Tab-separated table of C-alpha atoms in Angstrom:
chain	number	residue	atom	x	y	z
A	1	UNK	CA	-2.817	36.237	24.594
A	2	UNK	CA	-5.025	33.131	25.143
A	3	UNK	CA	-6.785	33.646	21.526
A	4	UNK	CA	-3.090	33.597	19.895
A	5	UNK	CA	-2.230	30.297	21.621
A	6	UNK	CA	-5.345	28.936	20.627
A	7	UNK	CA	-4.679	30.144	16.877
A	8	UNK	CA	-1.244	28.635	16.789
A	9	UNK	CA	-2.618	25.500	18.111
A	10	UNK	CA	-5.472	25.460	15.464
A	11	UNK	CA	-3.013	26.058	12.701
A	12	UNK	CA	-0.856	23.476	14.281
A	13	UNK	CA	-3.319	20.985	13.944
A	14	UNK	CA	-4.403	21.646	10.574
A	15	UNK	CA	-1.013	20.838	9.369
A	16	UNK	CA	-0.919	17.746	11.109
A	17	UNK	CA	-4.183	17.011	8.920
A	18	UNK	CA	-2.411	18.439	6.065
A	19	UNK	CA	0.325	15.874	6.394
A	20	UNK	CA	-1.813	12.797	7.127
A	21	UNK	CA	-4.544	13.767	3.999
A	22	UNK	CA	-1.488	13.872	2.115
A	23	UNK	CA	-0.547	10.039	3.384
A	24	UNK	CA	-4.483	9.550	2.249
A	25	UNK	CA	-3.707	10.932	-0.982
A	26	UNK	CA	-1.329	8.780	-2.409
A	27	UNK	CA	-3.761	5.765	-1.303
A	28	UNK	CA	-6.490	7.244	-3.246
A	29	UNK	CA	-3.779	8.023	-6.249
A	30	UNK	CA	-2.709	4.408	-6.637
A	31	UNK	CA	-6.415	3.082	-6.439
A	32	UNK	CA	-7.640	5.447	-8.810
A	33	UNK	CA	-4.208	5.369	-11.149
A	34	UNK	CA	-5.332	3.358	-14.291
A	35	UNK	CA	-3.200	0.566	-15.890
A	36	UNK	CA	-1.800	1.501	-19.090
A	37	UNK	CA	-2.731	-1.875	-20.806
A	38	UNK	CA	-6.198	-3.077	-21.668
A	39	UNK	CA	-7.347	-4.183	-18.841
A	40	UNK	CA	-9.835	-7.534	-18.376
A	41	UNK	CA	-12.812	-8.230	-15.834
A	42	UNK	CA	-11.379	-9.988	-13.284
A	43	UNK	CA	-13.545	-13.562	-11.862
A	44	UNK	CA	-16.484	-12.775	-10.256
A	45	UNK	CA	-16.166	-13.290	-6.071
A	46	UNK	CA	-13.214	-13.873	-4.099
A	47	UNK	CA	-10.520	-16.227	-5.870
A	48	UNK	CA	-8.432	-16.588	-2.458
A	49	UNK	CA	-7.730	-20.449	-2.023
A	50	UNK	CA	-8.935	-22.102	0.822
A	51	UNK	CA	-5.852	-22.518	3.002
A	52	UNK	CA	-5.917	-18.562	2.854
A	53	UNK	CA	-2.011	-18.265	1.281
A	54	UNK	CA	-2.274	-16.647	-2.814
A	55	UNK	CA	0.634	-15.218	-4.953
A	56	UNK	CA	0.077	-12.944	-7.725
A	57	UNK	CA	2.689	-13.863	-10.294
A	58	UNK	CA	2.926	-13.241	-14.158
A	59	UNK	CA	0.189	-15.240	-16.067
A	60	UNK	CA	2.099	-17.297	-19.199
A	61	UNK	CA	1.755	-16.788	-22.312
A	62	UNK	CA	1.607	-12.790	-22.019
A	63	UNK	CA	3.597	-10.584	-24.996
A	64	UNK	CA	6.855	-9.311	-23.629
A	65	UNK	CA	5.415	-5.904	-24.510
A	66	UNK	CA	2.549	-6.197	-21.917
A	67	UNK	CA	4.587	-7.787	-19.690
A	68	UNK	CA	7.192	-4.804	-19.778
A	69	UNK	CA	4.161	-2.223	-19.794
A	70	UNK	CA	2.548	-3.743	-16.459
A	71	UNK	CA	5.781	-4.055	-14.523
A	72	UNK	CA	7.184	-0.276	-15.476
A	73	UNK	CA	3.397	0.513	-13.587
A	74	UNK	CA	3.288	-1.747	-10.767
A	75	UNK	CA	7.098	-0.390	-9.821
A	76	UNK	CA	6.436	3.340	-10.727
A	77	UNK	CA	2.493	4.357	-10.577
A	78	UNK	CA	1.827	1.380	-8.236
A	79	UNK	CA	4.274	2.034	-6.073
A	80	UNK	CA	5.091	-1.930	-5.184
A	81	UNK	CA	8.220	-2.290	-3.445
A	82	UNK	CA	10.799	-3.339	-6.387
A	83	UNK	CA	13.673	-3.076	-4.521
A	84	UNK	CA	14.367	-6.493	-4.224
A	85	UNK	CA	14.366	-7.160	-8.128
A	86	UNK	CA	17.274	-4.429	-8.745
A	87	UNK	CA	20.613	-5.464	-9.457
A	88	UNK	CA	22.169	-6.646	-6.521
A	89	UNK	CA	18.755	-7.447	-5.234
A	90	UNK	CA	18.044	-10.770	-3.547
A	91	UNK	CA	15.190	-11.663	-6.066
A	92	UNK	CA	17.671	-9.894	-9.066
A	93	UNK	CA	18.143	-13.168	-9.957
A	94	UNK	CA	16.957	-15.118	-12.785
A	95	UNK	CA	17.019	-11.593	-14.954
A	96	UNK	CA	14.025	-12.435	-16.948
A	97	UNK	CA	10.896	-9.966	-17.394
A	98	UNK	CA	8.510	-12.807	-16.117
A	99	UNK	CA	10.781	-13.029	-13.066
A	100	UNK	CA	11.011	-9.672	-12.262
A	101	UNK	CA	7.343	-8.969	-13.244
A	102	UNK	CA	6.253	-11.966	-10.982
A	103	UNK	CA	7.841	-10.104	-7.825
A	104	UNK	CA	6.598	-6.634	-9.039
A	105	UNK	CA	2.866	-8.068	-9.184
A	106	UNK	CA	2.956	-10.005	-6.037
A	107	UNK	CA	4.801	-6.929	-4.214
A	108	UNK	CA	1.786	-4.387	-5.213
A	109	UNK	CA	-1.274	-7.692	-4.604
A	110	UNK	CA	0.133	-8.181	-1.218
A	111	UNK	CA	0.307	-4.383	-0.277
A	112	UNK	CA	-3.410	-4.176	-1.793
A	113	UNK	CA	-5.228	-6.213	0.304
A	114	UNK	CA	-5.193	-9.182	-1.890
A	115	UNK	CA	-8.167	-8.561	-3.635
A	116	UNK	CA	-8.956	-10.200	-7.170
A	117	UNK	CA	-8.210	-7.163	-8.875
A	118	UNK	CA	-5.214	-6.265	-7.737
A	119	UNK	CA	-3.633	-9.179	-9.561
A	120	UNK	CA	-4.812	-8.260	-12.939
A	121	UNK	CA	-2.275	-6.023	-14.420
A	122	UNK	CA	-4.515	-5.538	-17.746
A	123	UNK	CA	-5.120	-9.387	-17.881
A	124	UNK	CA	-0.771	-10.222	-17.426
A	125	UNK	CA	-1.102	-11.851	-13.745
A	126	UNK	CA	-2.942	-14.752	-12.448
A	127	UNK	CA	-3.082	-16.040	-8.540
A	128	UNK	CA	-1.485	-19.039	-7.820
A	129	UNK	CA	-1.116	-21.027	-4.755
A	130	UNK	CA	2.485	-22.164	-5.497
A	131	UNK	CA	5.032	-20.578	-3.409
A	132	UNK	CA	7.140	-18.936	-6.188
A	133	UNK	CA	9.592	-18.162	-3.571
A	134	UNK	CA	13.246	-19.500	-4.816
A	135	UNK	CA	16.759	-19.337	-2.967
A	136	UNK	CA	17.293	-16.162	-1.250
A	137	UNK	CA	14.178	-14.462	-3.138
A	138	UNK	CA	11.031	-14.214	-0.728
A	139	UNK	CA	7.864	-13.889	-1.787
A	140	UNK	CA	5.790	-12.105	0.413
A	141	UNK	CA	2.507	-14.358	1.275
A	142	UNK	CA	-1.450	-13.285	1.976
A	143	UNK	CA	-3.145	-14.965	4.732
A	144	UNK	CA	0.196	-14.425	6.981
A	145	UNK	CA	-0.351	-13.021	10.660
A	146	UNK	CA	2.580	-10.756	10.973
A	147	UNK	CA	1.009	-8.699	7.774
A	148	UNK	CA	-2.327	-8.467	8.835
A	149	UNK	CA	-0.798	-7.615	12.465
A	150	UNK	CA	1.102	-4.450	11.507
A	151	UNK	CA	-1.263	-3.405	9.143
A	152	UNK	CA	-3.931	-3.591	12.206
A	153	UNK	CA	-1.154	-2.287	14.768
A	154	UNK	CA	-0.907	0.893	12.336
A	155	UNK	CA	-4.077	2.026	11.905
A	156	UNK	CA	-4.215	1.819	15.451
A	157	UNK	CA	-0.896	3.799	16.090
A	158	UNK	CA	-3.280	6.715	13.245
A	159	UNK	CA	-6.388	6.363	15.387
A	160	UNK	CA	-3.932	6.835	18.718
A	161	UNK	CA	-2.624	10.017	16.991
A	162	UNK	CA	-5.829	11.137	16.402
A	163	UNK	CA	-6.892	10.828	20.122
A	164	UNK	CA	-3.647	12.409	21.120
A	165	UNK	CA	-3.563	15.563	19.466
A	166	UNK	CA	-7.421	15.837	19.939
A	167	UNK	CA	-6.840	15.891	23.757
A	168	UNK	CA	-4.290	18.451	23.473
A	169	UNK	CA	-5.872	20.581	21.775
A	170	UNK	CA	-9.035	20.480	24.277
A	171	UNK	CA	-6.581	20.698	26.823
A	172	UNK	CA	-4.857	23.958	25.611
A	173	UNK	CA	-8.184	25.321	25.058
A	174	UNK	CA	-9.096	25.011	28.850
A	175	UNK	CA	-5.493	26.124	30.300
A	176	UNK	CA	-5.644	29.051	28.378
């Protein structure tokens, strides 16, 4: 009987780490996904401004085509949140690709840890330190403390999982 319990408990927590590689996954997908238009070297060293607060946004002067390519990616493939930029949306409005392709790029650079490259979009984006924010459309910011907060606050909710089901398992191991 105890060696059953102690297989259903070891099967138990190889699903959990099933279901959290799968979370890991996805990260590794979108980092490794490539951009389907040429992409460009982005600056060498870190292009974040000094008072900390960047927006990716689309870089003028970029063929509609490339615009239109880089946006279908950064809201499928990259997985940014686009919500916002669908009709009805509070950032819907103005209905022009740059618009909607400035919120896209921003949306994916701020969930990507604002590095240099994740505003490149095959040479389409550029950081600026204008607040492109306008009306009821938000642009999320880098540099803020709520974001880095819950980003910290959930890897530490993971690493408290971890610790969790780690102790239960030892202690099922020692009932039994």
């Amino acid at each position: 009987m105890r060696k059953k319990i102690w297989i259903y408990w070891c099967l138990v927590f190889v699903q959990f780490c099933l279901a959290m590689a799968k979370g890991i996954v996805v990260v590794q997908e979108k980092e490794e996904t490539a951009i389907p238009v040429p992409t460009f070297s982005p600056p060498e060293g870190n292009t974040t401004f000094i008072d900390g607060t960047t927006w990716c946004v689309a870089r003028a002067g970029v063929s509609q085509a490339d615009l239109q390519n880089a946006l279908d990616w950064a809201c499928g493939l990259g997985m940014a949140d686009c919500t916002a930029i669908q009709v009805g949306g509070s950032c819907f409005e103005p209905d022009t690709l740059v618009s909607h392709a400035s919120f896209a790029f921003n949306s994916y650079y701020q969930a990507n840890g604002n590095s240099d490259i994740a505003c490149n979009f095959g040479g389409t984006a550029t950081l600026t330190k204008n607040n492109p924010s306008n009306g009821k459309c938000v642009y999320s910011a880098s540099g803020s403390a709520s974001s880095s907060a819950s980003h910290s606050l959930r890897n530490h909710e993971q690493s408290f999982i971890w610790w969790k089901l780690s102790a239960l398992l030892l202690l099922s191991y020692f009932w039994m």
